Short mmCIF file of C-alpha atoms and ligand atoms in Angstrom, two decimals:
data_model
loop_
_atom_site.label_atom_id
_atom_site.label_comp_id
_atom_site.label_asym_id
_atom_site.label_seq_id
_atom_site.Cartn_x
_atom_site.Cartn_y
_atom_site.Cartn_z
CA MET A 1 36.47 -64.14 -53.37
CA TRP A 2 38.98 -61.40 -52.55
CA ARG A 3 36.12 -59.46 -50.98
CA ASP A 4 35.31 -62.36 -48.64
CA LEU A 5 38.96 -62.76 -47.74
CA LYS A 6 39.26 -59.05 -47.03
CA ALA A 7 36.23 -59.16 -44.74
CA MET A 8 37.74 -62.17 -42.98
CA ALA A 9 41.06 -60.38 -42.61
CA GLU A 10 39.33 -57.35 -41.11
CA LYS A 11 37.61 -59.52 -38.50
CA ALA A 12 40.85 -61.37 -37.80
CA ARG A 13 42.66 -58.06 -37.29
CA ALA A 14 40.23 -57.15 -34.56
CA LYS A 15 40.95 -60.44 -32.80
CA GLY A 16 44.74 -60.05 -32.91
CA ILE A 17 47.23 -62.92 -32.89
CA ALA A 18 48.18 -63.82 -29.30
CA PRO A 19 44.57 -64.63 -28.28
CA LEU A 20 44.41 -67.26 -31.04
CA PHE A 21 46.92 -69.39 -29.20
CA GLY A 22 45.18 -72.37 -27.66
CA ALA A 23 46.54 -75.87 -27.27
CA GLY A 24 47.84 -77.10 -30.59
CA ARG A 25 47.83 -73.84 -32.58
CA ALA A 26 51.60 -73.80 -33.10
CA ALA A 27 51.64 -77.33 -34.53
CA ASP A 28 48.39 -76.90 -36.42
CA PHE A 29 49.54 -73.71 -38.13
CA SER A 30 52.95 -75.07 -39.10
CA VAL A 31 54.17 -77.23 -41.96
CA GLN A 32 57.09 -79.62 -42.01
CA ALA A 33 58.96 -80.84 -45.07
CA ASN A 34 62.03 -83.08 -44.94
CA GLY A 35 63.71 -81.28 -42.03
CA LEU A 36 62.30 -77.77 -42.57
CA LEU A 37 59.68 -76.34 -40.23
CA LEU A 38 57.58 -73.38 -41.34
CA ASP A 39 55.69 -71.86 -38.42
CA TYR A 40 52.95 -69.46 -39.52
CA SER A 41 51.04 -69.56 -36.25
CA LYS A 42 52.08 -65.98 -35.42
CA THR A 43 49.72 -64.60 -38.07
CA THR A 44 46.03 -63.76 -37.95
CA ILE A 45 45.18 -66.82 -40.04
CA ASP A 46 42.68 -69.13 -38.35
CA ALA A 47 41.11 -72.38 -39.56
CA GLN A 48 38.36 -70.57 -41.48
CA ALA A 49 40.80 -68.26 -43.26
CA ARG A 50 43.06 -71.16 -44.12
CA ALA A 51 40.18 -73.13 -45.59
CA ALA A 52 39.15 -70.11 -47.67
CA LEU A 53 42.70 -69.63 -48.93
CA ILE A 54 43.00 -73.28 -49.93
CA ALA A 55 39.62 -73.04 -51.67
CA LEU A 56 40.98 -70.01 -53.54
CA SER A 57 43.98 -71.97 -54.74
CA GLU A 58 41.67 -74.76 -55.94
CA ALA A 59 39.37 -72.30 -57.69
CA ARG A 60 42.29 -70.62 -59.43
CA GLY A 61 43.58 -73.95 -60.77
CA VAL A 62 46.88 -74.06 -58.89
CA PHE A 63 47.01 -77.85 -58.82
CA GLN A 64 46.39 -78.30 -62.55
CA ARG A 65 48.86 -75.56 -63.35
CA ARG A 66 51.44 -77.19 -61.08
CA GLU A 67 51.14 -80.43 -63.03
CA ALA A 68 51.33 -78.52 -66.31
CA MET A 69 54.59 -76.91 -65.17
CA PHE A 70 56.25 -80.13 -64.04
CA THR A 71 55.27 -81.96 -67.22
CA GLY A 72 56.62 -79.38 -69.65
CA ALA A 73 53.44 -77.66 -70.92
CA PRO A 74 54.09 -74.17 -72.38
CA ILE A 75 52.75 -72.28 -69.33
CA ASN A 76 54.91 -69.22 -70.07
CA GLU A 77 52.24 -68.13 -72.50
CA THR A 78 53.52 -64.69 -73.46
CA GLU A 79 56.78 -66.24 -74.63
CA GLY A 80 55.32 -69.58 -75.74
CA ARG A 81 57.66 -71.62 -73.59
CA ALA A 82 57.63 -74.42 -71.07
CA VAL A 83 58.87 -73.66 -67.54
CA LEU A 84 61.16 -76.47 -66.58
CA HIS A 85 63.89 -75.35 -64.21
CA THR A 86 62.70 -78.36 -62.16
CA ALA A 87 64.07 -80.65 -64.91
CA LEU A 88 67.58 -79.44 -64.07
CA ARG A 89 67.28 -81.05 -60.64
CA THR A 90 65.35 -84.18 -61.55
CA LEU A 91 68.12 -86.57 -60.58
CA SER A 92 65.77 -89.46 -59.92
CA GLY A 93 65.41 -90.19 -63.63
CA GLY A 94 62.44 -90.45 -65.95
CA SER A 95 61.53 -88.45 -69.03
CA ILE A 96 60.18 -84.94 -69.37
CA MET A 97 58.81 -84.19 -72.81
CA VAL A 98 58.89 -80.77 -74.47
CA ASP A 99 57.52 -80.58 -78.01
CA GLY A 100 57.64 -84.35 -78.27
CA LYS A 101 61.28 -84.62 -77.19
CA ASP A 102 62.65 -85.94 -73.90
CA VAL A 103 64.78 -83.15 -72.43
CA MET A 104 66.38 -85.23 -69.67
CA PRO A 105 69.27 -86.80 -71.67
CA GLY A 106 70.48 -83.30 -72.60
CA VAL A 107 70.14 -82.06 -69.01
CA MET A 108 72.14 -85.01 -67.68
CA GLU A 109 74.81 -84.66 -70.34
CA THR A 110 75.35 -80.99 -69.51
CA LEU A 111 75.46 -81.76 -65.80
CA ALA A 112 78.10 -84.42 -66.43
CA ARG A 113 80.17 -81.97 -68.52
CA MET A 114 79.88 -79.35 -65.79
CA LYS A 115 81.05 -81.84 -63.18
CA SER A 116 83.99 -82.90 -65.27
CA PHE A 117 85.03 -79.31 -66.02
CA ALA A 118 84.53 -78.14 -62.41
CA GLY A 119 86.61 -81.10 -61.25
CA MET A 120 89.43 -80.17 -63.63
CA VAL A 121 89.39 -76.54 -62.48
CA ARG A 122 89.41 -77.58 -58.83
CA SER A 123 92.22 -80.09 -59.26
CA GLY A 124 94.32 -77.84 -61.45
CA ALA A 125 94.09 -80.20 -64.45
CA TYR A 126 92.57 -77.28 -66.35
CA ARG A 127 94.70 -74.28 -65.54
CA GLY A 128 95.51 -70.71 -66.43
CA ALA A 129 98.70 -69.34 -67.99
CA GLY A 130 100.25 -69.03 -64.53
CA GLY A 131 99.10 -72.31 -63.00
CA ALA A 132 96.03 -73.75 -61.30
CA PHE A 133 93.18 -71.26 -61.02
CA THR A 134 93.08 -69.50 -57.67
CA ASP A 135 90.11 -67.30 -58.58
CA VAL A 136 86.95 -67.45 -60.66
CA ILE A 137 84.89 -64.44 -61.71
CA ASN A 138 81.26 -64.94 -62.64
CA ILE A 139 80.30 -62.06 -64.94
CA GLY A 140 76.52 -61.87 -65.21
CA ILE A 141 73.57 -59.86 -63.99
CA GLY A 142 70.07 -60.50 -62.64
CA GLY A 143 69.33 -64.21 -62.73
CA SER A 144 72.81 -64.89 -64.08
CA HIS A 145 74.33 -63.33 -61.00
CA LEU A 146 72.08 -63.18 -57.94
CA GLY A 147 71.57 -66.92 -57.49
CA PRO A 148 75.22 -68.00 -57.72
CA GLU A 149 76.38 -65.03 -55.65
CA MET A 150 73.80 -65.72 -52.94
CA ALA A 151 74.49 -69.47 -52.88
CA VAL A 152 78.29 -69.26 -52.93
CA ARG A 153 78.13 -66.94 -49.93
CA ALA A 154 75.49 -69.02 -48.13
CA LEU A 155 77.58 -72.15 -48.50
CA ALA A 156 80.98 -70.64 -47.72
CA PRO A 157 81.68 -73.27 -45.02
CA TYR A 158 81.52 -75.94 -47.75
CA ALA A 159 83.79 -74.12 -50.20
CA ASP A 160 87.15 -75.73 -50.87
CA GLY A 161 87.75 -74.70 -54.49
CA PRO A 162 89.11 -71.51 -56.04
CA ARG A 163 87.70 -68.26 -54.65
CA CYS A 164 84.62 -67.00 -56.50
CA HIS A 165 83.96 -63.36 -57.28
CA PHE A 166 80.92 -61.79 -58.88
CA VAL A 167 80.80 -58.82 -61.23
CA SER A 168 77.40 -57.59 -62.38
CA ASN A 169 77.12 -53.82 -62.53
CA VAL A 170 78.06 -51.97 -65.71
CA ASP A 171 79.54 -49.36 -63.37
CA GLY A 172 83.27 -49.78 -64.11
CA ALA A 173 83.89 -49.65 -60.38
CA ASP A 174 82.55 -53.18 -60.03
CA ILE A 175 84.97 -54.86 -62.40
CA ALA A 176 87.87 -52.52 -61.67
CA ASP A 177 87.72 -53.26 -57.93
CA THR A 178 87.46 -56.99 -58.59
CA LEU A 179 90.28 -57.23 -61.14
CA ALA A 180 92.59 -55.10 -59.02
CA ARG A 181 92.83 -57.89 -56.45
CA LEU A 182 93.45 -60.76 -58.85
CA ASP A 183 96.25 -62.38 -60.84
CA PRO A 184 95.13 -62.57 -64.49
CA ALA A 185 97.28 -65.62 -65.14
CA ARG A 186 95.34 -67.60 -62.51
CA THR A 187 91.82 -66.28 -62.97
CA LEU A 188 89.02 -68.07 -64.81
CA ILE A 189 86.19 -65.95 -66.24
CA LEU A 190 82.66 -67.32 -66.50
CA VAL A 191 80.49 -65.23 -68.81
CA ALA A 192 77.01 -66.03 -67.53
CA SER A 193 74.24 -64.80 -69.77
CA LYS A 194 71.20 -66.66 -71.00
CA THR A 195 70.96 -64.41 -74.06
CA PHE A 196 74.65 -63.50 -74.44
CA THR A 197 73.55 -59.99 -75.41
CA THR A 198 72.99 -58.25 -72.07
CA THR A 199 74.84 -54.94 -72.21
CA GLU A 200 76.19 -55.02 -68.67
CA THR A 201 77.55 -58.54 -69.00
CA MET A 202 79.02 -58.18 -72.47
CA THR A 203 80.67 -54.86 -71.53
CA ASN A 204 82.21 -56.39 -68.41
CA ALA A 205 83.28 -59.51 -70.33
CA ALA A 206 85.04 -57.37 -72.95
CA THR A 207 86.85 -55.45 -70.21
CA ALA A 208 87.91 -58.71 -68.55
CA PHE A 209 89.15 -59.97 -71.92
CA ARG A 210 91.35 -56.88 -72.40
CA TRP A 211 92.70 -57.33 -68.86
CA LEU A 212 93.69 -60.91 -69.66
CA GLU A 213 94.97 -60.05 -73.13
CA ASP A 214 97.48 -57.66 -71.59
CA ALA A 215 98.79 -60.38 -69.31
CA VAL A 216 98.63 -63.78 -70.99
CA ASP A 217 99.16 -65.25 -74.47
CA THR A 218 95.89 -67.19 -74.72
CA PRO A 219 93.24 -65.13 -72.93
CA GLY A 220 90.40 -66.98 -74.66
CA ALA A 221 91.39 -70.22 -72.92
CA GLN A 222 90.47 -68.64 -69.60
CA PHE A 223 86.92 -67.88 -70.70
CA VAL A 224 83.84 -70.03 -70.22
CA ALA A 225 80.32 -69.31 -71.49
CA LEU A 226 77.13 -70.22 -69.61
CA SER A 227 74.36 -69.50 -72.06
CA CYS A 228 71.44 -70.66 -74.19
CA GLU A 229 73.17 -69.04 -77.16
CA ALA A 230 76.03 -71.38 -78.09
CA ASP A 231 76.48 -69.63 -81.47
CA LYS A 232 76.93 -66.23 -79.91
CA ALA A 233 79.46 -67.67 -77.44
CA ALA A 234 81.33 -69.21 -80.41
CA GLU A 235 81.30 -65.86 -82.23
CA TRP A 236 82.81 -64.37 -79.10
CA GLY A 237 85.66 -66.88 -79.52
CA ILE A 238 84.87 -69.26 -76.67
CA ASP A 239 85.70 -72.85 -77.53
CA ALA A 240 82.71 -75.22 -77.64
CA SER A 241 84.30 -77.40 -74.94
CA ARG A 242 83.86 -74.49 -72.55
CA VAL A 243 80.32 -73.53 -73.54
CA PHE A 244 77.70 -74.91 -71.16
CA GLY A 245 74.26 -74.52 -72.65
CA PHE A 246 70.71 -74.67 -71.43
CA GLU A 247 67.31 -74.34 -73.04
CA ASP A 248 64.98 -71.36 -73.18
CA TRP A 249 62.56 -73.14 -70.84
CA VAL A 250 64.87 -72.19 -67.97
CA GLY A 251 64.04 -68.64 -66.90
CA GLY A 252 66.96 -66.40 -65.90
CA ARG A 253 65.91 -66.08 -62.26
CA TYR A 254 65.33 -69.84 -62.06
CA SER A 255 68.63 -70.81 -63.63
CA ILE A 256 70.99 -71.53 -60.75
CA TRP A 257 70.32 -75.27 -61.03
CA GLY A 258 72.15 -75.65 -64.35
CA PRO A 259 75.19 -74.06 -66.03
CA ILE A 260 74.56 -70.69 -64.35
CA GLY A 261 75.41 -72.54 -61.10
CA LEU A 262 78.90 -73.47 -62.36
CA SER A 263 80.64 -71.03 -59.98
CA LEU A 264 78.86 -72.72 -57.06
CA MET A 265 79.93 -76.13 -58.34
CA ILE A 266 83.53 -74.96 -58.65
CA ALA A 267 83.37 -73.55 -55.12
CA ILE A 268 81.80 -76.49 -53.29
CA GLY A 269 82.52 -79.38 -55.65
CA ALA A 270 80.26 -81.65 -57.70
CA ASP A 271 79.09 -83.66 -54.67
CA GLY A 272 78.00 -80.54 -52.82
CA PHE A 273 76.25 -79.24 -55.93
CA THR A 274 74.49 -82.60 -56.32
CA ASP A 275 73.26 -82.30 -52.71
CA PHE A 276 71.99 -78.80 -53.57
CA LEU A 277 70.03 -80.26 -56.50
CA ARG A 278 68.78 -83.14 -54.32
CA GLY A 279 67.40 -80.70 -51.75
CA ALA A 280 65.52 -78.87 -54.48
CA GLU A 281 64.23 -82.11 -55.94
CA ALA A 282 62.95 -83.16 -52.50
CA MET A 283 61.04 -79.87 -52.33
CA ASP A 284 59.65 -80.46 -55.84
CA THR A 285 58.35 -83.88 -54.83
CA HIS A 286 56.88 -82.43 -51.65
CA PHE A 287 55.20 -79.59 -53.55
CA ARG A 288 53.79 -81.98 -56.12
CA THR A 289 52.46 -84.57 -53.67
CA ALA A 290 51.76 -83.13 -50.20
CA PRO A 291 48.12 -82.36 -49.42
CA PRO A 292 47.30 -78.64 -49.16
CA THR A 293 47.58 -78.05 -45.41
CA GLU A 294 50.87 -79.99 -45.33
CA ASN A 295 52.24 -78.39 -48.46
CA MET A 296 54.93 -75.90 -47.51
CA PRO A 297 55.21 -73.85 -50.75
CA LEU A 298 51.44 -73.70 -51.02
CA MET A 299 50.97 -72.56 -47.43
CA LEU A 300 53.83 -70.04 -47.65
CA ALA A 301 52.18 -68.61 -50.77
CA LEU A 302 48.76 -68.47 -49.13
CA VAL A 303 50.19 -66.76 -46.05
CA GLY A 304 51.87 -64.27 -48.38
CA LEU A 305 48.64 -63.58 -50.27
CA TRP A 306 46.70 -63.31 -47.03
CA HIS A 307 49.08 -60.56 -45.95
CA SER A 308 49.36 -58.75 -49.27
CA HIS A 309 45.87 -59.11 -50.70
CA ALA A 310 43.51 -59.84 -47.82
CA CYS A 311 45.18 -57.69 -45.12
CA GLY A 312 46.56 -55.13 -47.61
CA HIS A 313 50.17 -55.07 -46.38
CA ALA A 314 52.13 -53.73 -49.32
CA THR A 315 55.58 -55.05 -48.45
CA ARG A 316 57.13 -58.02 -46.74
CA ALA A 317 60.50 -58.29 -45.04
CA VAL A 318 62.76 -61.32 -45.42
CA LEU A 319 64.96 -61.50 -42.37
CA PRO A 320 67.54 -64.30 -42.41
CA TYR A 321 69.31 -64.79 -39.10
CA ASP A 322 72.34 -66.00 -40.99
CA GLN A 323 75.04 -63.58 -42.05
CA ARG A 324 75.88 -65.77 -45.03
CA LEU A 325 72.33 -65.43 -46.32
CA GLY A 326 73.05 -61.72 -46.71
CA ARG A 327 72.16 -61.82 -50.42
CA LEU A 328 68.96 -63.83 -49.99
CA PRO A 329 66.75 -60.72 -49.84
CA ALA A 330 68.25 -59.42 -53.11
CA TYR A 331 67.82 -62.85 -54.69
CA LEU A 332 64.20 -62.99 -53.57
CA GLN A 333 63.59 -59.47 -54.79
CA GLN A 334 64.29 -60.61 -58.33
CA LEU A 335 62.54 -63.95 -57.89
CA GLU A 336 59.35 -62.43 -56.50
CA MET A 337 59.21 -58.96 -57.98
CA GLU A 338 60.36 -59.78 -61.51
CA SER A 339 58.00 -62.77 -61.50
CA ASN A 340 54.85 -61.29 -60.02
CA GLY A 341 55.27 -57.53 -60.46
CA LYS A 342 52.73 -57.42 -63.29
CA SER A 343 49.57 -55.39 -63.79
CA VAL A 344 48.15 -57.36 -66.71
CA ALA A 345 46.66 -60.80 -66.18
CA MET A 346 47.44 -63.79 -68.35
CA ASP A 347 44.24 -63.12 -70.38
CA GLY A 348 45.39 -59.58 -71.24
CA ARG A 349 43.08 -57.79 -68.85
CA SER A 350 44.23 -55.30 -66.23
CA LEU A 351 44.56 -56.75 -62.76
CA ALA A 352 41.73 -55.63 -60.52
CA TYR A 353 43.95 -55.91 -57.45
CA PRO A 354 47.56 -55.14 -56.57
CA SER A 355 50.41 -57.16 -58.09
CA GLY A 356 52.86 -59.08 -55.91
CA PRO A 357 54.27 -57.22 -52.90
CA VAL A 358 57.54 -55.35 -52.46
CA VAL A 359 60.11 -57.67 -50.90
CA TRP A 360 63.02 -56.34 -48.90
CA GLY A 361 65.24 -57.27 -46.01
CA GLU A 362 68.62 -57.66 -44.38
CA PRO A 363 70.18 -60.26 -42.14
CA GLY A 364 69.33 -60.17 -38.45
CA THR A 365 70.61 -59.01 -36.04
CA ASN A 366 71.90 -56.04 -38.08
CA GLY A 367 68.41 -55.06 -39.18
CA GLN A 368 67.33 -54.88 -35.54
CA HIS A 369 69.65 -51.91 -35.08
CA ALA A 370 68.43 -50.20 -38.22
CA PHE A 371 64.87 -50.58 -39.51
CA TYR A 372 63.13 -52.82 -36.97
CA GLN A 373 62.01 -49.66 -35.17
CA LEU A 374 59.59 -49.09 -38.03
CA ILE A 375 58.52 -52.72 -38.07
CA HIS A 376 57.68 -52.58 -34.37
CA GLN A 377 56.21 -49.10 -34.02
CA GLY A 378 55.68 -47.63 -37.49
CA THR A 379 52.17 -47.06 -38.78
CA ALA A 380 52.45 -49.62 -41.61
CA VAL A 381 52.28 -53.31 -40.79
CA ILE A 382 55.12 -55.26 -42.39
CA PRO A 383 54.78 -59.03 -42.29
CA CYS A 384 58.18 -60.49 -41.43
CA GLU A 385 59.62 -63.75 -42.68
CA PHE A 386 62.35 -64.99 -40.34
CA LEU A 387 64.80 -67.75 -41.28
CA VAL A 388 67.14 -69.36 -38.79
CA ALA A 389 69.17 -72.54 -38.31
CA ALA A 390 69.24 -74.32 -34.96
CA ARG A 391 72.98 -74.69 -35.31
CA GLY A 392 75.76 -72.59 -36.82
CA HIS A 393 78.98 -73.74 -38.43
CA GLU A 394 81.26 -72.10 -35.88
CA ASP A 395 81.31 -74.78 -33.17
CA ASP A 396 83.88 -72.84 -31.18
CA LEU A 397 81.53 -69.82 -31.21
CA ALA A 398 78.34 -71.63 -30.24
CA HIS A 399 77.44 -68.84 -27.81
CA HIS A 400 77.19 -66.44 -30.78
CA HIS A 401 74.68 -68.72 -32.40
CA GLU A 402 72.66 -68.98 -29.21
CA LEU A 403 72.42 -65.20 -29.10
CA LEU A 404 71.48 -65.13 -32.78
CA VAL A 405 68.65 -67.63 -32.30
CA ALA A 406 67.44 -65.91 -29.13
CA ASN A 407 67.22 -62.64 -31.02
CA CYS A 408 65.33 -64.19 -33.91
CA LEU A 409 62.75 -65.84 -31.68
CA ALA A 410 62.47 -62.75 -29.49
CA GLN A 411 61.63 -60.58 -32.49
CA SER A 412 58.67 -62.67 -33.61
CA GLU A 413 57.47 -62.86 -30.01
CA ALA A 414 57.79 -59.09 -29.52
CA LEU A 415 56.02 -58.35 -32.79
CA MET A 416 53.11 -60.55 -31.80
CA ARG A 417 52.86 -59.60 -28.15
CA GLY A 418 53.58 -55.90 -28.22
CA ARG A 419 53.38 -53.86 -25.03
CA ASP A 420 50.20 -52.13 -23.90
CA LEU A 421 49.87 -48.68 -22.39
CA GLU A 422 49.25 -50.00 -18.88
CA THR A 423 52.52 -51.95 -18.91
CA ALA A 424 54.35 -48.96 -20.34
CA ARG A 425 52.91 -46.72 -17.59
CA ALA A 426 54.04 -49.17 -14.91
CA LEU A 427 57.55 -49.14 -16.37
CA MET A 428 57.64 -45.34 -16.34
CA ARG A 429 56.29 -45.20 -12.81
CA GLU A 430 59.08 -47.53 -11.75
CA ALA A 431 61.56 -45.27 -13.52
CA GLY A 432 60.36 -42.34 -11.36
CA TYR A 433 58.02 -40.50 -13.77
CA ARG A 434 54.75 -38.99 -12.57
CA GLY A 435 51.73 -37.13 -13.97
CA ALA A 436 51.64 -35.77 -17.52
CA GLU A 437 55.30 -36.55 -18.11
CA LEU A 438 54.70 -40.20 -17.15
CA GLU A 439 51.84 -40.38 -19.63
CA ARG A 440 53.86 -38.79 -22.40
CA GLN A 441 56.88 -41.05 -21.85
CA ALA A 442 54.69 -44.15 -21.53
CA ARG A 443 53.02 -43.58 -24.90
CA HIS A 444 56.39 -43.69 -26.68
CA ARG A 445 57.02 -47.11 -25.14
CA VAL A 446 53.84 -48.77 -26.38
CA PHE A 447 54.19 -51.51 -29.01
CA PRO A 448 50.95 -52.19 -30.89
CA GLY A 449 51.70 -55.93 -31.21
CA ALA A 450 49.65 -58.33 -33.34
CA ARG A 451 52.27 -57.86 -36.08
CA PRO A 452 52.47 -61.02 -38.16
CA SER A 453 55.52 -63.12 -38.91
CA THR A 454 56.49 -66.56 -40.11
CA THR A 455 59.61 -68.47 -39.11
CA LEU A 456 61.38 -70.99 -41.31
CA ILE A 457 63.67 -73.06 -39.10
CA PHE A 458 66.00 -75.96 -39.88
CA ASP A 459 68.92 -77.82 -38.33
CA MET A 460 71.89 -76.27 -40.11
CA MET A 461 72.58 -74.61 -43.44
CA SER A 462 73.95 -77.06 -46.01
CA PRO A 463 73.83 -77.47 -49.81
CA TYR A 464 70.80 -79.74 -49.41
CA ARG A 465 68.96 -77.26 -47.14
CA LEU A 466 69.73 -74.35 -49.44
CA GLY A 467 68.38 -76.32 -52.38
CA GLN A 468 65.17 -77.00 -50.46
CA ILE A 469 64.81 -73.39 -49.38
CA ILE A 470 65.33 -71.87 -52.83
CA ALA A 471 62.92 -74.37 -54.42
CA LEU A 472 60.43 -73.55 -51.66
CA TYR A 473 60.51 -69.86 -52.63
CA GLU A 474 60.33 -70.63 -56.34
CA HIS A 475 57.18 -72.67 -55.86
CA ARG A 476 55.73 -70.06 -53.52
CA VAL A 477 56.16 -67.45 -56.26
CA PHE A 478 54.56 -69.86 -58.75
CA VAL A 479 51.48 -70.39 -56.56
CA GLU A 480 51.10 -66.67 -55.90
CA GLY A 481 51.39 -65.97 -59.61
CA VAL A 482 48.75 -68.54 -60.55
CA ILE A 483 46.34 -67.17 -57.95
CA LEU A 484 46.97 -63.60 -59.08
CA GLY A 485 46.49 -64.76 -62.67
CA VAL A 486 49.77 -63.31 -63.94
CA ASN A 487 52.55 -64.91 -65.97
CA SER A 488 55.34 -65.32 -63.42
CA PHE A 489 57.84 -66.28 -66.12
CA ASP A 490 58.18 -63.25 -68.37
CA GLN A 491 59.66 -59.82 -67.56
CA TRP A 492 58.56 -57.33 -70.21
CA GLY A 493 58.80 -54.54 -67.64
CA VAL A 494 62.57 -54.43 -67.88
CA GLU A 495 62.62 -53.80 -71.65
CA LEU A 496 61.68 -50.13 -72.00
CA GLY A 497 64.51 -48.88 -69.78
CA LYS A 498 67.00 -51.02 -71.73
CA GLU A 499 65.79 -49.57 -75.05
CA LEU A 500 65.94 -45.99 -73.84
CA ALA A 501 69.42 -46.48 -72.35
CA LYS A 502 70.67 -47.72 -75.73
CA ALA A 503 69.20 -44.67 -77.44
CA LEU A 504 70.60 -42.29 -74.83
CA GLN A 505 74.19 -43.41 -75.14
CA PRO A 506 74.87 -41.54 -78.42
CA VAL A 507 73.02 -38.51 -77.06
CA LEU A 508 75.31 -38.46 -74.04
CA ASP A 509 78.46 -38.69 -76.14
CA GLY A 510 77.19 -35.95 -78.42
CA THR A 511 76.83 -38.04 -81.60
CA ALA A 512 73.02 -37.86 -81.60
CA PRO A 513 70.80 -34.82 -81.05
CA LEU A 514 68.85 -34.08 -77.88
CA ASN A 515 65.64 -33.86 -79.91
CA GLY A 516 62.47 -35.30 -78.55
CA LYS A 517 63.61 -35.53 -74.96
CA ASP A 518 61.53 -34.09 -72.13
CA GLY A 519 62.75 -31.08 -70.18
CA SER A 520 64.00 -33.04 -67.22
CA THR A 521 65.99 -35.54 -69.30
CA ARG A 522 67.47 -32.68 -71.37
CA GLN A 523 68.53 -30.87 -68.22
CA LEU A 524 70.17 -34.01 -66.79
CA ILE A 525 72.00 -34.76 -70.05
CA THR A 526 73.27 -31.20 -70.27
CA PHE A 527 74.48 -31.38 -66.68
CA VAL A 528 76.39 -34.62 -67.36
CA GLN A 529 77.91 -33.24 -70.54
CA SER A 530 79.18 -30.13 -68.84
CA ASN A 531 80.44 -31.87 -65.70
CA ARG A 532 82.28 -34.95 -66.83
CA GLY A 533 85.61 -33.28 -67.24
O1 F6P B 1 66.67 -57.88 -66.19
C1 F6P B 1 66.11 -58.66 -67.15
C2 F6P B 1 66.83 -59.95 -67.35
O2 F6P B 1 66.39 -60.47 -68.56
C3 F6P B 1 66.63 -60.95 -66.23
O3 F6P B 1 65.43 -61.60 -66.27
C4 F6P B 1 67.81 -61.82 -66.42
O4 F6P B 1 68.02 -62.65 -65.33
C5 F6P B 1 68.88 -60.79 -66.64
O5 F6P B 1 68.23 -59.79 -67.42
C6 F6P B 1 70.13 -61.27 -67.31
O6 F6P B 1 69.87 -61.79 -68.59
P1 F6P B 1 70.93 -62.67 -69.34
O7 F6P B 1 71.16 -63.90 -68.53
O8 F6P B 1 70.32 -62.98 -70.67
O9 F6P B 1 72.19 -61.88 -69.47
#
């Protein structure tokens, strides 16, 4: 199947993209879902390729697997767990059974507790030693950090609660720089960790505790735990009324919809958070019910696989034309690369093809003045995924938004169209060049064109839209994972580094011998030991 798709992609490459445009292509190669428009017409995909990709998804059992996920089957097979982050946003009611038990009453109860607590923090009814909380720090890493950080920033125009800060790195600089700006008597600390054992998070939480201890009489009262491990949070001294739990069927990178999203709820309020969940639920319903060609997550996944596995493009750029979506690329890096960066298939065999692609990006227009040069004229083709809203939040700066949108649309047009040598020669002739110098200068001004991109466009960023967009990407990653045959819900690849770091710590401080280390690691340890003053 991959071989057929590769042959198709090779033929499509020869045709290019612009010549595919006849009447109706834009609409035909686009998908709409509750106010979102995904335009994938500026790719080499034609009707035949699309049909083959849909057939691939059928053959790989995407639709059965989708149902298994939504209904609580243990599809995370290497960890023996269900995958039910969608339950956290199922506001429309009904039951979802896991191991014979309906999980929805527990989900709703936790959501209600979160709303009540967030309301008390926002109103000042629950306060710090010095008065109502002015600041909240979410201490977490990976899935316990990237989602809330990304969403709080994306939805800044809706924020009317205490300021939210995010500390993730075990580098003391992260927490030191954050604490230096804050008043301990009016700062609430959320310790966000599914496992409540992650070294970075627990080290930062302990540092934050000491900071509070030095300043207030009851530091523990300013701590909240967001975790699956209620017992560990209790051992840490956090009162049960401030422990917000979730089940192990919520993966870390899929956890923003529940307690890990508490900072977002405190920032934008319970109503805004509910809209965020509603947007995601609308995308869930769409994903579960829309036919293949009208199914946005499915088509986004198939476009992605076309680029990565049929065309062989090893990376993809996510380019939000929205400054406040500045952390979306980092969020998607974890979502996509931790989920599908696997080389062993579900059945234990080695993958016979590459794993999911490298994802990277930056907000436009900044990227245009940095790495777009390579996207336009470099030798590697990098499929680009643009995101843009028709309208910004700064009504008094509408001309900025017009420029932003113009730039976004111009980039996808330029990537597709390119500029041929004849046009470049004419430009150089007009600029006064002649002969060999004209030829030389013209060649530098050629753009190969036929570089693929998709554009996701919507009216305006809002909690509801963000919910839709994040759920869209989650389901895209799911579909890609099923087709690749990997388990998108485990992350064994992060374990070895963690183990070795634990073992290296005593070696670095001189309490354990250097034995057994390779030459390079020994040299680096010795350098650290003799240079740390
Ligand atoms: O990096 C591995 C990982 O387990 C991620 O999957 C997870 O999001 C992150 O660490 C944080 O884990 P925890 O929420 O348990 O602290």
